[in-house]
Coordinates of C-alpha atoms and ligand atoms in Angstrom, one line a residue:
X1 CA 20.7 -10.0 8.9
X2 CA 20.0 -12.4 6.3
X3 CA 21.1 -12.3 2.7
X4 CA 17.9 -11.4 -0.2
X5 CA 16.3 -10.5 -3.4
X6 CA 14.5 -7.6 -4.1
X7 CA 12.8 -7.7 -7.1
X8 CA 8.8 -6.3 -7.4
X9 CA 8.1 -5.6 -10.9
X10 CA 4.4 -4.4 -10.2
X11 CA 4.0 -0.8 -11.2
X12 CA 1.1 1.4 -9.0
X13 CA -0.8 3.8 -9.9
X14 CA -1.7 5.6 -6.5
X15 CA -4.2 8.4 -6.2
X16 CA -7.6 9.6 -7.7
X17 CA -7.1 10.6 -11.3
X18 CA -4.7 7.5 -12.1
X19 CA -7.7 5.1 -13.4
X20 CA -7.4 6.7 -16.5
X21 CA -4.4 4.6 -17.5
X22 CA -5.5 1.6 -17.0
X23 CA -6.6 1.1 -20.7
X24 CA -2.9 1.5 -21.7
X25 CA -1.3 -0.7 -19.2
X26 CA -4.4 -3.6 -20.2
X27 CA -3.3 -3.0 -24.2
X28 CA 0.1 -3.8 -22.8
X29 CA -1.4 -7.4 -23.4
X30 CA -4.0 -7.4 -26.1
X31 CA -7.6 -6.7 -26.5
X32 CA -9.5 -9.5 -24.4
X33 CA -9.7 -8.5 -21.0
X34 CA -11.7 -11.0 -18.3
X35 CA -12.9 -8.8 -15.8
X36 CA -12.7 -10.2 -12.5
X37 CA -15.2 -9.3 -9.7
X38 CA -16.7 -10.1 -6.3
X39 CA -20.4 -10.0 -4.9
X40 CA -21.5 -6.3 -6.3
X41 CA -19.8 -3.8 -4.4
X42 CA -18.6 -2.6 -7.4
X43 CA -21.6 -2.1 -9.0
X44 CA -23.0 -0.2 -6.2
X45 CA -20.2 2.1 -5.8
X46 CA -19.9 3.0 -9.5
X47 CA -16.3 1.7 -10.0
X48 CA -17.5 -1.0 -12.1
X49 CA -19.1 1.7 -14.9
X50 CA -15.9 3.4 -14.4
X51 CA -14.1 0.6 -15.9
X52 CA -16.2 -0.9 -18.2
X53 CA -16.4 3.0 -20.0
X54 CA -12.7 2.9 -20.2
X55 CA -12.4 -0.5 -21.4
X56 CA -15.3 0.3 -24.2
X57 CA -14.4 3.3 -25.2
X58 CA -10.5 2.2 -25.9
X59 CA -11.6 -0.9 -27.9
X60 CA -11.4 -3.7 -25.2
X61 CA -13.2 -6.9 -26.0
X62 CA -14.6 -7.4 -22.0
X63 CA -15.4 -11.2 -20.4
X64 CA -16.5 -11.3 -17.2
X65 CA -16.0 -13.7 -14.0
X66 CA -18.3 -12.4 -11.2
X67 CA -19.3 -13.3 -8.0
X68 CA -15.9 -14.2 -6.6
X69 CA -16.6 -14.8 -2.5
X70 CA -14.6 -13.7 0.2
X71 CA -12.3 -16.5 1.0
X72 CA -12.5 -17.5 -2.6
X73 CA -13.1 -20.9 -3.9
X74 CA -11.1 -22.7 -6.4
X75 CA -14.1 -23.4 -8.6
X76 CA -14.9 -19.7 -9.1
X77 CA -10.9 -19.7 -10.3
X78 CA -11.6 -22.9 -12.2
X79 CA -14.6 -21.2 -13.9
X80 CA -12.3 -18.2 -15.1
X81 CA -9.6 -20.1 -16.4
X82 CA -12.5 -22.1 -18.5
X83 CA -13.4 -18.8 -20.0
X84 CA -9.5 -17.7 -20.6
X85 CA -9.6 -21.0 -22.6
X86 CA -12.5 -20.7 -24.7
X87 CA -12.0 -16.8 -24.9
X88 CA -8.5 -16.6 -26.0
X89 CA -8.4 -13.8 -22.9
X90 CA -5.3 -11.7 -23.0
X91 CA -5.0 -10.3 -19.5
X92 CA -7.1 -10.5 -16.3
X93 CA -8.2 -7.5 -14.9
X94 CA -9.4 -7.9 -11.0
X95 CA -11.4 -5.1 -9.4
X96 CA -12.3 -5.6 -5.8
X97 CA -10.3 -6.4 -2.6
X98 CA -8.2 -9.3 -1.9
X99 CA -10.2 -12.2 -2.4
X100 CA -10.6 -10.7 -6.1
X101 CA -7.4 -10.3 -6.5
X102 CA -6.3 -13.7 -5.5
X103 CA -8.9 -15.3 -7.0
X104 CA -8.0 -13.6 -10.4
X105 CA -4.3 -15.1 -9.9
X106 CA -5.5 -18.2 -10.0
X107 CA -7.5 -18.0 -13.0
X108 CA -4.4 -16.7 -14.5
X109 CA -2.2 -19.7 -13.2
X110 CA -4.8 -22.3 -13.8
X111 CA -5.3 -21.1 -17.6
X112 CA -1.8 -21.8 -18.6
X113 CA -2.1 -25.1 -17.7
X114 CA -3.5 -28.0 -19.7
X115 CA -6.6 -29.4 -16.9
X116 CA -7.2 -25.3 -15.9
X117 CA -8.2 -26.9 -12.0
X118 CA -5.7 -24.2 -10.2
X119 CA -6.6 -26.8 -7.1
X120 CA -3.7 -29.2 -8.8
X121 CA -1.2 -26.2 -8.3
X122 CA -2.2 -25.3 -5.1
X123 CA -2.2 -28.7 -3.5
X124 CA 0.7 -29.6 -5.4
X125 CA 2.5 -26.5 -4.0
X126 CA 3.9 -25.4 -7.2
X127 CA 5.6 -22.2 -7.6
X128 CA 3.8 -20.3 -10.9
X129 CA 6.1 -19.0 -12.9
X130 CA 3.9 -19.3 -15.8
X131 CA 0.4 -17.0 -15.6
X132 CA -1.8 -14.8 -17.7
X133 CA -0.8 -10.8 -17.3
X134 CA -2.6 -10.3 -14.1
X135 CA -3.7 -6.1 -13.6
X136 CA -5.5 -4.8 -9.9
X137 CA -7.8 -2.0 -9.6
X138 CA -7.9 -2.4 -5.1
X139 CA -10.9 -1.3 -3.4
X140 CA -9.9 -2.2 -0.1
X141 CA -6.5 -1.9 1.7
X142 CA -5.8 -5.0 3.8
X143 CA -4.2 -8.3 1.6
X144 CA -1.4 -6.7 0.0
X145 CA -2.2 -8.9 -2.9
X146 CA -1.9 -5.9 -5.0
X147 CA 1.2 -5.8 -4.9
X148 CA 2.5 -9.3 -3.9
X149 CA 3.3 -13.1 -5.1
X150 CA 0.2 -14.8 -3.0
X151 CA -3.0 -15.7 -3.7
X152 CA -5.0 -17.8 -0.6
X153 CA -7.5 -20.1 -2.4
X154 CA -10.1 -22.5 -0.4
X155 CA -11.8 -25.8 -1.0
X156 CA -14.5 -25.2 1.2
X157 CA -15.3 -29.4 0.5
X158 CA -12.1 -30.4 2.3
X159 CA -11.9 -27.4 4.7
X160 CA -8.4 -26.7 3.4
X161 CA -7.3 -22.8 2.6
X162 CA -3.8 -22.6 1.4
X163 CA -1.3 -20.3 -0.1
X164 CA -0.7 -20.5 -4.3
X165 CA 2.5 -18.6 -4.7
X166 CA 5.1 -17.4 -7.6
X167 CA 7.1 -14.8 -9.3
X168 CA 4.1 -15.3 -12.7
X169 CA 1.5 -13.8 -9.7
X170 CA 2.5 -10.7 -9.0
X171 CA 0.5 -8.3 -10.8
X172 CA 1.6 -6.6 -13.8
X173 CA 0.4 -3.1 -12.9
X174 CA -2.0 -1.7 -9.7
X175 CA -4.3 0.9 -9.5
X176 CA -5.0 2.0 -5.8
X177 CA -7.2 4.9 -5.6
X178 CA -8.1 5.7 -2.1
X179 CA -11.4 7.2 -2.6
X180 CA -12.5 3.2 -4.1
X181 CA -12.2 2.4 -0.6
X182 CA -14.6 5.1 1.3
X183 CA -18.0 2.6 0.5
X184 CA -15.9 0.2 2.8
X185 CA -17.9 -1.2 5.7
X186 CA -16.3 -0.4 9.1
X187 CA -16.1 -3.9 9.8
X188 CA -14.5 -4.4 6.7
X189 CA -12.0 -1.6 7.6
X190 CA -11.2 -2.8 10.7
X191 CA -10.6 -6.4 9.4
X192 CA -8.4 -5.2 6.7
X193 CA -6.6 -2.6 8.9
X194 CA -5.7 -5.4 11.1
X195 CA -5.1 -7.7 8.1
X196 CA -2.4 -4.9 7.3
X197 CA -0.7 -4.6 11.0
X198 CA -0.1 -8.2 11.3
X199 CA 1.4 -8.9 7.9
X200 CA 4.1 -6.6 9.4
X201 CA 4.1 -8.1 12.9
X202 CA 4.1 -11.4 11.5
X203 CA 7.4 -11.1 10.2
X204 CA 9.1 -8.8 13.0
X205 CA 12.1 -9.6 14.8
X206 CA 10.6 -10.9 18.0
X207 CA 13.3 -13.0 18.7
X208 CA 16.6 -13.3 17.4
X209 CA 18.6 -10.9 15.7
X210 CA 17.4 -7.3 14.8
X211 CA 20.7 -5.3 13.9
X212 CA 18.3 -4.0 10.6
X213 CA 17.4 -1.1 12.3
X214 CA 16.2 0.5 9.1
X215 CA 13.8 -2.3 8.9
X216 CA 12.4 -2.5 11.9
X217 CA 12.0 1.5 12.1
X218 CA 9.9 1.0 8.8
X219 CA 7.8 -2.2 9.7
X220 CA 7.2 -0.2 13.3
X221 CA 5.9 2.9 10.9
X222 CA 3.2 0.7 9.1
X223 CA 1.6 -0.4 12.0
X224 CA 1.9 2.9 13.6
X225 CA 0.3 4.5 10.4
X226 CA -2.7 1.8 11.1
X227 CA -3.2 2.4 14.2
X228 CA -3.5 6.2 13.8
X229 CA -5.5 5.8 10.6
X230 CA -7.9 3.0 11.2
X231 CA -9.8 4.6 13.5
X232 CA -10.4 8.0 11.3
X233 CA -11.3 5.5 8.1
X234 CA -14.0 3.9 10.9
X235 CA -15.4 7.8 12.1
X236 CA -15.2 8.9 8.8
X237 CA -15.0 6.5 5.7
X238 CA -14.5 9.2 3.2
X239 CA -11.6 10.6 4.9
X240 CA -8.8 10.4 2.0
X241 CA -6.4 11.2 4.0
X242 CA -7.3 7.6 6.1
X243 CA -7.4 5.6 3.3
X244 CA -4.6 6.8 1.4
X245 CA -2.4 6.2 4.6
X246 CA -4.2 2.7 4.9
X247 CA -4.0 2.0 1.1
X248 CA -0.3 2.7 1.1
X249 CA 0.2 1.0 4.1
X250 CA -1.7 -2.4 2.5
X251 CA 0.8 -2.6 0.2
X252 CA 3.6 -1.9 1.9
X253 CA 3.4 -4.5 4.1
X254 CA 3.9 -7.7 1.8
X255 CA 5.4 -6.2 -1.6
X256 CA 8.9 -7.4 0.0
X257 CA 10.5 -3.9 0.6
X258 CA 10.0 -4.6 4.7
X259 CA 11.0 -8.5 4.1
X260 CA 15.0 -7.4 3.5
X261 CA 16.9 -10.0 5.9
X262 CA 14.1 -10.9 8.3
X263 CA 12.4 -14.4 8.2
X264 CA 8.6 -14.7 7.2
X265 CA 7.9 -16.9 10.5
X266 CA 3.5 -15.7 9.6
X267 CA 2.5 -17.6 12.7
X268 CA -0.9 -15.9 13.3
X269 CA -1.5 -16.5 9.4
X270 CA -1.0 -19.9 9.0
X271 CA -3.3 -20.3 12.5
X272 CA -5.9 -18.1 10.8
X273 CA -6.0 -19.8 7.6
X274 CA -7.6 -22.7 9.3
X275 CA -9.7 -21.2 11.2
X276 CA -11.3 -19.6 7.9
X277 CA -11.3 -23.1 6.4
X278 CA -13.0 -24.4 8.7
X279 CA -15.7 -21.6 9.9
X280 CA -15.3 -19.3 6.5
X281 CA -14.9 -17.0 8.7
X282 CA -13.2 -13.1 8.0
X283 CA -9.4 -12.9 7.3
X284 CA -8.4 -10.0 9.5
X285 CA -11.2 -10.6 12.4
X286 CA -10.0 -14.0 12.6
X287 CA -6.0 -12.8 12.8
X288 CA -7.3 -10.2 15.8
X289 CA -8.4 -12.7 17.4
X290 CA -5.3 -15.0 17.5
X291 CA -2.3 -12.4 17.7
X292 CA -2.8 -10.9 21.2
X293 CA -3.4 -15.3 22.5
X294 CA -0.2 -16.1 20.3
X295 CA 1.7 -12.8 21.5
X296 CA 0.7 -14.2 24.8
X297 CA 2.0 -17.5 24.1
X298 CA 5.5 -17.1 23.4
X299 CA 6.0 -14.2 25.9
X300 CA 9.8 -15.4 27.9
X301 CA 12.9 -13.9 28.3
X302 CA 13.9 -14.0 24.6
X303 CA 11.1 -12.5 23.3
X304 CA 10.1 -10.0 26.2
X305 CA 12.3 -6.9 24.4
X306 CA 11.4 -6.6 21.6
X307 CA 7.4 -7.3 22.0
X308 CA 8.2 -4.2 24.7
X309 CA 10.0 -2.0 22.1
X310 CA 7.0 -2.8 19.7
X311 CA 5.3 -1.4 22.1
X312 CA 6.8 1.4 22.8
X313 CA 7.8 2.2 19.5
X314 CA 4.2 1.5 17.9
X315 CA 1.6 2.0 21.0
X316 CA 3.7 4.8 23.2
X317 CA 4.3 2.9 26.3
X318 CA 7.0 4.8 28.1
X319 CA 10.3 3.1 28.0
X320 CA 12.3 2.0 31.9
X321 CA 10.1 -0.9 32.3
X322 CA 10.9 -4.1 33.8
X323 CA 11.3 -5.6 30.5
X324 CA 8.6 -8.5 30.8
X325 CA 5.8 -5.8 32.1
X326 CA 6.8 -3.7 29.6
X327 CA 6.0 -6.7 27.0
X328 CA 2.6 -7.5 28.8
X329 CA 1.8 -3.9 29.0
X330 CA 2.4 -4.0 24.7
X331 CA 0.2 -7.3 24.4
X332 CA -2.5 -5.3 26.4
X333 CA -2.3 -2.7 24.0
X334 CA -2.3 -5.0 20.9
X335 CA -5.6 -6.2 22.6
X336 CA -7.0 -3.0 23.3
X337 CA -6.5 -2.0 19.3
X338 CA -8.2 -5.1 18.3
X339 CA -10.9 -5.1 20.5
X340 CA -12.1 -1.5 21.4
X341 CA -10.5 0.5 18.8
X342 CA -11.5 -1.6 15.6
X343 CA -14.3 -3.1 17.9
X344 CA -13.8 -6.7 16.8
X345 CA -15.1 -9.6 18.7
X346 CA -12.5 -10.7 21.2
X347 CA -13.5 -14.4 21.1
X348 CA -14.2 -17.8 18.8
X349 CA -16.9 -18.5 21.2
X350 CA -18.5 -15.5 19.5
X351 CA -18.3 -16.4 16.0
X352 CA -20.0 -20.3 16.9
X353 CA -16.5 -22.0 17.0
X354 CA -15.9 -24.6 19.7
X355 CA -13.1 -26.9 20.0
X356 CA -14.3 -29.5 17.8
X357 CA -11.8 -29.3 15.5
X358 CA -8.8 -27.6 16.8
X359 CA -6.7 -30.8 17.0
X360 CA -7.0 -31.2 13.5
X361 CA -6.7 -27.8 12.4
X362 CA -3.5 -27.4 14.4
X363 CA -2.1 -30.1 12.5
X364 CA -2.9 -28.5 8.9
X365 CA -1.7 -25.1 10.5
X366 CA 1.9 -27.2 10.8
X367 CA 1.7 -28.7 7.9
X368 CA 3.4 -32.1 8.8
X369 CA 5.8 -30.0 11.0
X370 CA 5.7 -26.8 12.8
X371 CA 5.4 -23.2 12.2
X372 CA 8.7 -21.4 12.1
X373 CA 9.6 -17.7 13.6
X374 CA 10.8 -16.0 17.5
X375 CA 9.3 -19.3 19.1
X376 CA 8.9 -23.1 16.9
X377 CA 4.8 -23.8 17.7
X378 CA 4.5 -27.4 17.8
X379 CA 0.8 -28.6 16.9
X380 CA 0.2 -29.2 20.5
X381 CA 1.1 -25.2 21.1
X382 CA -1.5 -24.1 18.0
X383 CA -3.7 -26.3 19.8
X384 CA -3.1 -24.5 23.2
X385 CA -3.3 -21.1 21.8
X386 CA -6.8 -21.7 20.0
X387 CA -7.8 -23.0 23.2
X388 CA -7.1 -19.3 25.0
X389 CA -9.1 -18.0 21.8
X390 CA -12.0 -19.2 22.6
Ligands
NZQ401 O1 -17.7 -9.2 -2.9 P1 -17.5 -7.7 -3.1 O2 -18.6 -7.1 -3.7 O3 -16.1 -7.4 -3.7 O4 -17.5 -7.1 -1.6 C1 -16.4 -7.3 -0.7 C2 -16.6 -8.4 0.3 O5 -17.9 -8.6 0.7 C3 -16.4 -6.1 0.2 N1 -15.7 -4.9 -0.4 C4 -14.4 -4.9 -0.9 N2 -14.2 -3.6 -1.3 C5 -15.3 -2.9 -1.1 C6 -16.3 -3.7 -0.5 N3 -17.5 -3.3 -0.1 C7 -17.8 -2.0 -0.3 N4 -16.9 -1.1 -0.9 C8 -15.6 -1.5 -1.2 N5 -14.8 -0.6 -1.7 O6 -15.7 -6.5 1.4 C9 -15.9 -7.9 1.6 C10 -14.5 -8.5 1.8 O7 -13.7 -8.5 0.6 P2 -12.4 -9.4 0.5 O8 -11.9 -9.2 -0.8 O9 -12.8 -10.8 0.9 O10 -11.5 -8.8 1.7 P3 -10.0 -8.7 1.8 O11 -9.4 -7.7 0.9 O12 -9.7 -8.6 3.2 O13 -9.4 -10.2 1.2 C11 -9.5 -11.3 2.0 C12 -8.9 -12.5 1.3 O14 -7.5 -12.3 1.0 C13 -6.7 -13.4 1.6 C14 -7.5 -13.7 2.8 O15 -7.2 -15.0 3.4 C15 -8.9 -13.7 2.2 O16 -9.2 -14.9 1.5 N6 -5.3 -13.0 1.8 C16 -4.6 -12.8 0.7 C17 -3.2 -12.5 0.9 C18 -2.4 -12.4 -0.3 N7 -2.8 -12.5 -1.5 O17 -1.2 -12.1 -0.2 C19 -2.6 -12.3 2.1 C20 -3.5 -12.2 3.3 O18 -2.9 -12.5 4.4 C21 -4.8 -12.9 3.1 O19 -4.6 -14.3 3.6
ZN402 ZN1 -3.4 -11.5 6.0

């Protein structure tokens, strides 16, 4: 068990009547408000009247920035932060899912600093501790950027997608109401369910030491609670009770409360991120693809117990095993969730990706090194295991 910090200053606002407060937590800052906002959902579901009423009839001055894209583009941030500039904007207000969200952080970075290109911070790796007041109204529970330091930003020009983080970037206040989540898509929900159950998996103790039993019995309790509520938000998209459990769960999983002593190793992500560089390609369908390969991969005595006990502790296997069948039995199930139950594709093949540029994207995936966590992947390992994707 490793020494840490907790510290997550965001304060949420969970459950259907809470919207109503999100004038007061915006005054918090001032008057001019740049409303952030994807492709239209918002429009169509009503959330975005909901919001503008609020900010109207309370005196808010309201920009807006829309037309973020999934995987969002640093020149959609750019364009905000231009705006923040001329505008004098107070506080950012994103609406939407996690591509809004992050792409609202980086308007917020980028306009505190004096070029506003937030693609000088992210390929510089800086850590923002300087940002516009960033506030979240979630309408879709996967990222965990609600509630979290991250923002992934892409530069679709040099097929990079990379991480912005820092303490400036978590947001200010969040306001998750389950119900803005019931126009989801199913493939949406599937993606972000599985978005959710890796973050967690991602940074379990498949190797090493796990005496943090309260951890792991609460990382193990997120992914159970996504793989008994994904399916019911699929069948039936305006089940509250689904989303809630998913919404929660979103968060959950990357503000830091499941972090305490275990090390962030994110594997599948930092494979994924490359492979939505490259192919722009969904977060969460691209991570369901990779995790039951990379599970796979580093199967061996060391990790064999504990990718059983996740097994048996999120999937019900029985327990007795021989402990490696016991771990394939778990990867099996990990597959079956991906592939029947959210009823993703199960290959690259099937989203048009060959092999063309796995070499290289292995090397970004290591940045110059390797990826940490229960087993050190090498580039030529990232390599191998996008190979058994496709
Ligand atoms: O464009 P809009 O209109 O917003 O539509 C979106 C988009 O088409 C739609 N959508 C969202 N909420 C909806 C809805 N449609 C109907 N009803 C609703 N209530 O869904 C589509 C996907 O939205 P997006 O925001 O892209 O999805 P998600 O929340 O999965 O975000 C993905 C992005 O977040 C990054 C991913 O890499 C990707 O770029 N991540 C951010 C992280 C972070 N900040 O910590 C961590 C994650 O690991 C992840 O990397
Ligand atoms: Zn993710």
């Amino acid at each position: 068990m490793n020494d840490f910090v907790f510290h997550n200053p965001d304060k949420v606002y969970f459950g259907r009547g809470q919207i109503e407060h999100l004038p007061e937590e915006l005054l918090k800052y001032g008057r001019k408000v740049l409303l952030v906002y994807g492709g239209g959902s918002i429009k169509q579901n009503g959330i975005y009247d909901t919001v503008a009423r609020l900010l109207q009839t309370s005196g808010i001055e309201m920009f807006e920035l829309a037309g973020v894209e999934p995987n969002p583009r640093y020149t959609t941030a750019n364009k905000g932060a231009a705006i923040c500039k001329q505008e004098n904007i107070d506080v950012i207000l994103a609406v939407g899912g996690g591509s809004v969200i992050d792409c609202a952080k980086g308007v917020a970075a980028a306009a505190m600093t004096a070029s506003g290109d937030v693609w000088e911070l992210v390929s510089n790796r800086v850590w923002v501790t300087e940002a516009l007041p960033v506030v979240a109204v979630l309408t879709n529970a996967a990222t965990g950027s609600e509630m979290d330091t991250w923002a992934v930003i892409s530069n679709q020009d040099t097929n990079e997608k990379i991480g912005l983080g820092g303490s400036a970037l978590i947001p200010k206040a969040a306001f998750e109401n389950p119900e803005y989540s019931f126009s989801l898509p199913t493939y949406q929900t599937a993606c972000g369910a599985f978005d959710i159950f890796n973050h967690v998996l991602d940074n379990y103790y498949l190797a090493g030491d796990a005496t943090f039993d309260m951890v792991l019995e609460f990382q193990e309790a997120v992914m159970r609670t996504v793989v008994k509520w994904a399916p019911m938000a699929m069948r039936q998209p305006d089940s509250y009770e689904a989303r809630a459990n998913l919404m929660w769960a979103s968060s959950m999983a990357l503000n830091t409360v499941l972090d305490g002593g275990t090390v962030h190793g994110c594997a599948c992500h930092a494979m994924e991120h490359e492979l939505s560089a490259y192919y722009d390609i969904t977060h969460g369908h691209g991570l369901a693809i990779v995790t039951p390969r990379w599970l796979k991969y580093i199967l061996d005595s060391t990790t064999a117990p504990a990718i059983y006990r996740l097994g048996v502790k999120v999937f019900g296997i029985e327990e007795g095993l021989e402990v490696v069948k016991g771990a394939e039995k778990a990867i099996d199930a990990v597959s079956d969730f991906c592939f029947n139950t959210l009823g993703l594709t199960a290959t690259l093949s099937e989203l048009g990706i060959d092999d063309k540029h796995f070499k290289d994207m292995a090397e970004h995936a290591c940045f110059g090194g390797s990826i940490s966590g229960p087993k050190t992947l090498t580039p030529s390992d990232v390599e191998a295991i996008y190979r058994m994707c496709l």
